Tab-separated table of C-alpha atoms and ligand atoms in Angstrom:
chain	number	residue	atom	x	y	z
A	1	UNK	CA	-26.477	-76.125	-49.797
A	2	UNK	CA	-26.531	-72.507	-48.581
A	3	UNK	CA	-27.419	-72.384	-44.836
A	4	UNK	CA	-30.507	-70.341	-43.912
A	5	UNK	CA	-30.237	-66.605	-43.290
A	6	UNK	CA	-29.908	-65.787	-39.573
A	7	UNK	CA	-32.707	-63.571	-38.232
A	8	UNK	CA	-33.119	-61.923	-34.838
A	9	UNK	CA	-35.733	-64.558	-33.960
A	10	UNK	CA	-33.170	-67.320	-34.498
A	11	UNK	CA	-30.966	-65.913	-31.749
A	12	UNK	CA	-33.827	-66.098	-29.299
A	13	UNK	CA	-34.596	-69.664	-30.404
A	14	UNK	CA	-30.961	-70.563	-29.828
A	15	UNK	CA	-31.170	-69.316	-26.231
A	16	UNK	CA	-34.315	-71.388	-25.696
A	17	UNK	CA	-32.520	-74.481	-27.037
A	18	UNK	CA	-29.375	-73.776	-24.996
A	19	UNK	CA	-27.245	-73.353	-28.151
A	20	UNK	CA	-24.438	-70.800	-27.925
A	21	UNK	CA	-24.490	-67.757	-30.233
A	22	UNK	CA	-21.326	-66.645	-32.025
A	23	UNK	CA	-20.765	-62.999	-32.961
A	24	UNK	CA	-17.622	-61.416	-34.397
A	25	UNK	CA	-16.836	-57.860	-35.423
A	26	UNK	CA	-15.969	-56.995	-39.024
A	27	UNK	CA	-15.409	-53.605	-40.594
A	28	UNK	CA	-14.948	-54.296	-44.300
A	29	UNK	CA	-15.987	-56.670	-47.077
A	30	UNK	CA	-13.210	-59.301	-46.885
A	31	UNK	CA	-13.330	-59.653	-43.090
A	32	UNK	CA	-17.144	-59.839	-43.121
A	33	UNK	CA	-17.008	-62.441	-45.915
A	34	UNK	CA	-14.536	-64.555	-43.898
A	35	UNK	CA	-16.638	-64.282	-40.722
A	36	UNK	CA	-19.762	-65.233	-42.670
A	37	UNK	CA	-17.998	-68.160	-44.365
A	38	UNK	CA	-16.800	-69.356	-40.933
A	39	UNK	CA	-20.466	-69.635	-39.935
A	40	UNK	CA	-20.759	-66.981	-37.233
A	41	UNK	CA	-24.374	-66.192	-36.334
A	42	UNK	CA	-23.939	-62.425	-36.293
A	43	UNK	CA	-21.431	-59.956	-37.707
A	44	UNK	CA	-21.116	-56.775	-35.657
A	45	UNK	CA	-19.866	-53.630	-37.342
A	46	UNK	CA	-18.708	-52.236	-34.009
A	47	UNK	CA	-17.745	-48.658	-33.364
A	48	UNK	CA	-14.533	-50.333	-32.162
A	49	UNK	CA	-13.647	-49.632	-35.813
A	50	UNK	CA	-12.404	-46.341	-34.306
A	51	UNK	CA	-9.707	-47.865	-32.089
A	52	UNK	CA	-9.085	-51.014	-34.118
A	53	UNK	CA	-8.924	-49.715	-37.695
A	54	UNK	CA	-9.024	-45.912	-37.793
A	55	UNK	CA	-6.253	-45.223	-35.256
A	56	UNK	CA	-8.543	-43.238	-32.947
A	57	UNK	CA	-8.018	-43.152	-29.153
A	58	UNK	CA	-11.575	-44.369	-28.374
A	59	UNK	CA	-14.958	-44.977	-30.004
A	60	UNK	CA	-16.123	-41.447	-29.178
A	61	UNK	CA	-14.886	-39.692	-32.356
A	62	UNK	CA	-16.520	-42.314	-34.623
A	63	UNK	CA	-19.204	-40.647	-36.737
A	64	UNK	CA	-22.479	-41.873	-38.187
A	65	UNK	CA	-21.023	-41.398	-41.681
A	66	UNK	CA	-18.075	-43.660	-40.789
A	67	UNK	CA	-20.424	-46.344	-39.448
A	68	UNK	CA	-22.579	-46.206	-42.581
A	69	UNK	CA	-19.456	-46.479	-44.742
A	70	UNK	CA	-18.054	-49.497	-42.857
A	71	UNK	CA	-21.443	-51.171	-42.485
A	72	UNK	CA	-22.127	-50.924	-46.214
A	73	UNK	CA	-18.712	-52.490	-46.885
A	74	UNK	CA	-19.389	-55.341	-44.429
A	75	UNK	CA	-22.884	-55.851	-45.875
A	76	UNK	CA	-21.300	-56.595	-49.252
A	77	UNK	CA	-19.460	-59.541	-47.640
A	78	UNK	CA	-22.300	-61.046	-45.599
A	79	UNK	CA	-24.844	-63.486	-47.011
A	80	UNK	CA	-25.998	-65.534	-44.054
A	81	UNK	CA	-25.104	-63.926	-40.712
A	82	UNK	CA	-27.265	-61.290	-39.025
A	83	UNK	CA	-25.648	-57.892	-39.665
A	84	UNK	CA	-25.660	-55.680	-36.569
A	85	UNK	CA	-24.222	-52.156	-36.466
A	86	UNK	CA	-23.299	-49.899	-33.550
A	87	UNK	CA	-25.008	-46.529	-33.333
A	88	UNK	CA	-22.062	-44.269	-32.505
A	89	UNK	CA	-21.646	-41.772	-29.675
A	90	UNK	CA	-24.486	-39.267	-29.251
A	91	UNK	CA	-26.382	-40.362	-32.371
A	92	UNK	CA	-29.324	-41.871	-30.433
A	93	UNK	CA	-29.543	-40.333	-26.956
A	94	UNK	CA	-30.691	-36.810	-27.824
A	95	UNK	CA	-34.223	-37.855	-28.749
A	96	UNK	CA	-36.168	-40.823	-30.099
A	97	UNK	CA	-36.590	-38.871	-33.351
A	98	UNK	CA	-32.817	-38.529	-33.682
A	99	UNK	CA	-32.350	-42.251	-32.960
A	100	UNK	CA	-34.996	-43.242	-35.518
A	101	UNK	CA	-33.599	-40.988	-38.254
A	102	UNK	CA	-30.052	-42.293	-37.700
A	103	UNK	CA	-31.131	-45.956	-37.417
A	104	UNK	CA	-32.961	-45.499	-40.715
A	105	UNK	CA	-29.727	-44.339	-42.384
A	106	UNK	CA	-27.750	-47.258	-40.921
A	107	UNK	CA	-30.343	-49.698	-42.266
A	108	UNK	CA	-31.079	-48.040	-45.621
A	109	UNK	CA	-27.591	-46.836	-46.582
A	110	UNK	CA	-25.479	-49.236	-44.488
A	111	UNK	CA	-27.552	-52.369	-45.026
A	112	UNK	CA	-27.709	-53.148	-41.282
A	113	UNK	CA	-30.351	-55.593	-40.082
A	114	UNK	CA	-30.197	-54.484	-36.441
A	115	UNK	CA	-28.658	-51.654	-34.430
A	116	UNK	CA	-26.783	-51.824	-31.119
A	117	UNK	CA	-27.137	-49.104	-28.483
A	118	UNK	CA	-25.103	-48.622	-25.302
A	119	UNK	CA	-27.051	-47.875	-22.127
A	120	UNK	CA	-29.464	-49.194	-19.520
A	121	UNK	CA	-32.967	-48.318	-18.322
A	122	UNK	CA	-32.417	-44.642	-19.197
A	123	UNK	CA	-32.522	-45.444	-22.934
A	124	UNK	CA	-35.549	-47.772	-22.674
A	125	UNK	CA	-37.953	-45.087	-24.045
A	126	UNK	CA	-35.749	-44.784	-27.145
A	127	UNK	CA	-35.632	-48.567	-27.572
A	128	UNK	CA	-39.445	-48.650	-27.332
A	129	UNK	CA	-39.752	-46.158	-30.202
A	130	UNK	CA	-37.169	-47.928	-32.367
A	131	UNK	CA	-38.740	-51.342	-31.791
A	132	UNK	CA	-42.214	-49.969	-32.503
A	133	UNK	CA	-40.868	-48.597	-35.790
A	134	UNK	CA	-39.578	-52.044	-36.792
A	135	UNK	CA	-35.915	-51.515	-35.927
A	136	UNK	CA	-34.370	-54.552	-34.190
A	137	UNK	CA	-32.353	-53.319	-31.197
A	138	UNK	CA	-29.470	-55.073	-29.470
A	139	UNK	CA	-28.767	-53.514	-26.063
A	140	UNK	CA	-25.288	-53.167	-24.566
A	141	UNK	CA	-24.696	-52.943	-20.808
A	142	UNK	CA	-21.743	-53.357	-18.448
A	143	UNK	CA	-18.674	-51.509	-19.670
A	144	UNK	CA	-19.894	-48.855	-22.103
A	145	UNK	CA	-16.912	-47.730	-24.195
A	146	UNK	CA	-18.790	-44.593	-25.324
A	147	UNK	CA	-18.932	-43.560	-21.626
A	148	UNK	CA	-15.269	-44.350	-20.908
A	149	UNK	CA	-14.514	-40.866	-19.577
A	150	UNK	CA	-17.456	-40.990	-17.193
A	151	UNK	CA	-16.601	-44.533	-16.047
A	152	UNK	CA	-12.964	-43.596	-15.432
A	153	UNK	CA	-11.435	-46.137	-17.834
A	154	UNK	CA	-12.030	-49.564	-19.368
A	155	UNK	CA	-12.846	-51.293	-16.082
A	156	UNK	CA	-14.780	-54.391	-15.087
A	157	UNK	CA	-18.312	-53.313	-14.080
A	158	UNK	CA	-20.799	-54.892	-11.647
A	159	UNK	CA	-18.254	-55.442	-8.911
A	160	UNK	CA	-20.650	-55.267	-5.964
A	161	UNK	CA	-24.182	-56.492	-5.231
A	162	UNK	CA	-25.741	-53.074	-5.812
A	163	UNK	CA	-24.136	-52.685	-9.246
A	164	UNK	CA	-25.080	-56.249	-10.163
A	165	UNK	CA	-28.721	-55.560	-9.221
A	166	UNK	CA	-28.690	-52.402	-11.324
A	167	UNK	CA	-27.398	-54.395	-14.292
A	168	UNK	CA	-30.195	-56.935	-13.871
A	169	UNK	CA	-32.722	-54.071	-13.707
A	170	UNK	CA	-31.178	-52.506	-16.850
A	171	UNK	CA	-31.351	-55.832	-18.704
A	172	UNK	CA	-35.022	-56.267	-17.759
A	173	UNK	CA	-35.863	-52.687	-18.747
A	174	UNK	CA	-34.245	-53.137	-22.164
A	175	UNK	CA	-35.981	-56.467	-22.658
A	176	UNK	CA	-39.350	-54.933	-21.723
A	177	UNK	CA	-38.642	-52.044	-24.104
A	178	UNK	CA	-38.305	-54.522	-26.988
A	179	UNK	CA	-34.560	-55.235	-27.310
A	180	UNK	CA	-34.068	-58.649	-28.961
A	181	UNK	CA	-30.691	-59.348	-27.314
A	182	UNK	CA	-28.029	-57.775	-25.098
A	183	UNK	CA	-24.261	-57.454	-25.178
A	184	UNK	CA	-22.718	-57.788	-21.703
A	185	UNK	CA	-19.247	-56.260	-21.599
A	186	UNK	CA	-16.610	-56.763	-18.896
A	187	UNK	CA	-18.555	-58.215	-15.979
A	188	UNK	CA	-17.521	-60.762	-13.359
A	189	UNK	CA	-18.590	-64.207	-14.615
A	190	UNK	CA	-21.153	-64.573	-11.793
A	191	UNK	CA	-22.823	-61.300	-12.824
A	192	UNK	CA	-22.864	-62.351	-16.493
A	193	UNK	CA	-24.614	-65.528	-15.319
A	194	UNK	CA	-27.078	-63.604	-13.106
A	195	UNK	CA	-28.079	-61.189	-15.901
A	196	UNK	CA	-28.399	-64.043	-18.408
A	197	UNK	CA	-30.733	-65.946	-16.066
A	198	UNK	CA	-32.832	-62.822	-15.450
A	199	UNK	CA	-33.976	-62.280	-19.064
A	200	UNK	CA	-35.490	-64.448	-21.781
A	201	UNK	CA	-33.607	-62.648	-24.555
A	202	UNK	CA	-30.089	-63.837	-25.414
A	203	UNK	CA	-27.045	-62.251	-23.820
A	204	UNK	CA	-23.812	-62.086	-25.815
A	205	UNK	CA	-20.790	-61.606	-23.609
A	206	UNK	CA	-17.368	-60.087	-24.076
A	207	UNK	CA	-15.357	-60.585	-20.917
A	208	UNK	CA	-18.556	-61.558	-19.080
A	209	UNK	CA	-17.883	-65.241	-18.455
A	210	UNK	CA	-18.981	-68.564	-19.936
A	211	UNK	CA	-22.647	-68.498	-18.905
A	212	UNK	CA	-23.754	-65.818	-21.372
A	213	UNK	CA	-25.894	-67.172	-24.214
A	214	UNK	CA	-23.172	-66.286	-26.704
A	215	UNK	CA	-19.813	-64.607	-27.123
A	216	UNK	CA	-18.513	-61.725	-29.229
A	217	UNK	CA	-14.898	-60.843	-29.947
A	218	UNK	CA	-13.099	-58.313	-32.122
A	219	UNK	CA	-11.798	-59.688	-35.453
A	220	UNK	CA	-8.296	-58.267	-35.022
A	221	UNK	CA	-8.021	-59.617	-31.445
A	222	UNK	CA	-9.004	-63.158	-32.481
A	223	UNK	CA	-6.445	-63.129	-35.276
A	224	UNK	CA	-3.616	-61.452	-33.371
A	225	UNK	CA	-3.367	-58.453	-35.707
A	226	UNK	CA	-1.926	-55.414	-33.932
A	227	UNK	CA	-3.784	-55.966	-30.674
A	228	UNK	CA	-2.612	-55.701	-27.085
A	229	UNK	CA	-3.061	-58.844	-24.949
A	230	UNK	CA	-6.413	-58.868	-23.111
A	231	UNK	CA	-7.482	-61.354	-20.441
A	232	UNK	CA	-10.904	-61.952	-21.998
A	233	UNK	CA	-9.597	-62.652	-25.516
A	234	UNK	CA	-8.525	-66.016	-26.897
A	235	UNK	CA	-6.090	-65.444	-29.766
A	236	UNK	CA	-6.538	-68.110	-32.471
A	237	UNK	CA	-3.737	-66.997	-34.810
A	238	UNK	CA	-0.800	-64.587	-34.674
A	239	UNK	CA	-1.237	-62.924	-38.038
A	240	UNK	CA	0.479	-59.647	-37.133
A	241	UNK	CA	4.023	-61.107	-37.285
A	242	UNK	CA	3.112	-63.224	-40.353
A	243	UNK	CA	1.920	-60.113	-42.233
A	244	UNK	CA	4.961	-58.102	-41.140
A	245	UNK	CA	7.375	-60.784	-42.374
A	246	UNK	CA	5.554	-61.098	-45.729
A	247	UNK	CA	5.708	-57.312	-46.240
A	248	UNK	CA	9.426	-57.265	-45.359
A	249	UNK	CA	10.061	-59.974	-47.978
A	250	UNK	CA	8.112	-57.982	-50.595
A	251	UNK	CA	10.145	-54.835	-49.847
A	252	UNK	CA	13.412	-56.808	-50.032
A	253	UNK	CA	12.384	-58.478	-53.332
A	254	UNK	CA	11.693	-55.105	-54.955
A	255	UNK	CA	14.945	-53.607	-53.701
A	256	UNK	CA	16.994	-56.664	-54.734
A	257	UNK	CA	15.182	-56.830	-58.108
A	258	UNK	CA	13.748	-60.318	-57.481
A	259	UNK	CA	10.246	-58.910	-58.092
A	260	UNK	CA	8.770	-58.587	-60.646
A	261	UNK	CA	10.225	-61.676	-62.332
A	262	UNK	CA	9.431	-62.818	-65.878
A	263	UNK	CA	6.271	-64.635	-64.715
A	264	UNK	CA	4.884	-61.384	-63.273
A	265	UNK	CA	5.519	-59.415	-66.472
A	266	UNK	CA	3.486	-59.275	-69.697
A	267	UNK	CA	5.295	-60.456	-72.828
A	268	UNK	CA	5.931	-57.919	-75.594
A	269	UNK	CA	3.118	-57.548	-78.099
A	270	UNK	CA	4.075	-58.164	-81.718
A	271	UNK	CA	2.190	-56.183	-84.361
B	1	KIV	O1	-17.707	-51.943	-30.847
B	1	KIV	C1	-17.591	-53.157	-30.582
B	1	KIV	O2	-16.800	-53.887	-31.185
B	1	KIV	C2	-18.426	-53.711	-29.523
B	1	KIV	C3	-18.073	-55.074	-29.029
B	1	KIV	C4	-16.903	-54.972	-28.148
B	1	KIV	C5	-19.217	-55.720	-28.375
B	1	KIV	O3	-19.307	-53.069	-29.060
C-alpha cells in the first residue's frame, strides 16, 4: 500500500511525538525517486546544486531559472515526500513582492510544496507575507552558505553565548512569522539542542548535533560521489570509485572490441 503523502503539518506532528525527521537533497528525477522510495520525509532541492552538480564555487551564482529546472526534475521523481526548494541568492530579500513572485514560480513551474529561505529575524517580515499568501516556508539559520563571503568562510556558527542567544531569537522570530520548520546548519551540538528546545516547530540539522528534530544531508555526500570528507557527514556508500571503475571497464571494452557483442546488436532484417 502506498504510504500517505507527507505534508508540512506531519513534520510538526513528528516533533510533538518525538519522531525524527529525515530530509535529503536531490537535484534530478532519478535521485529524487530513490530518496522517495527510501522513505525520506522531505526531499530538498538545495541550491547546493551549484557546488555539488553544476561545478560552481558556491551557491551564490545559482539562478532562479536553475532552481525551477532542477525542482521540476525532482518533482517528477517524488510521490510521497514533501518537496522543498531553496530560494536562491537575492531572489527573496529585495522585497516581499519579489519573494512572493519568485516563490510562485518555484511552486507553479517547479512543483515545490515549500520554499526554504536563509536568514534570521531580518527576513521575518518576508516570511509573514509568504505564509499569509499560503506559501509554506522553511527557515535556515546558522551557517548561511549564501552569505559565505560575509561570514568569512564555511565556519561553525553560534560559538559563544551571545551568538547562541541571537540564534534562539532568530528561530523564535521565524516561528512567529509563520515558518513551519527550520534548518540549523553547522552549530555546536549544545546550540542545536538549545534552539530546538526554544521553538515548537521542527528543527532539521546539518552539522548541528543529535538533538535537532531531524537531519538533512546532501545526496552526493551520503553516497560518497565526488565529495570531500566532512566531519558532519556519515558516508553510507563509496559510489565514486565504483562508478569510476565501471566507466573504465566500458572504455576498455569499446577499445578492445568486447562491446558491443552479438547480444547487444540487432540481427539483420530479412525482406
Ligand atoms: O542547499 C542545501 O543543500 C542546503 C542544505 C545543506 C540544508 O541548504
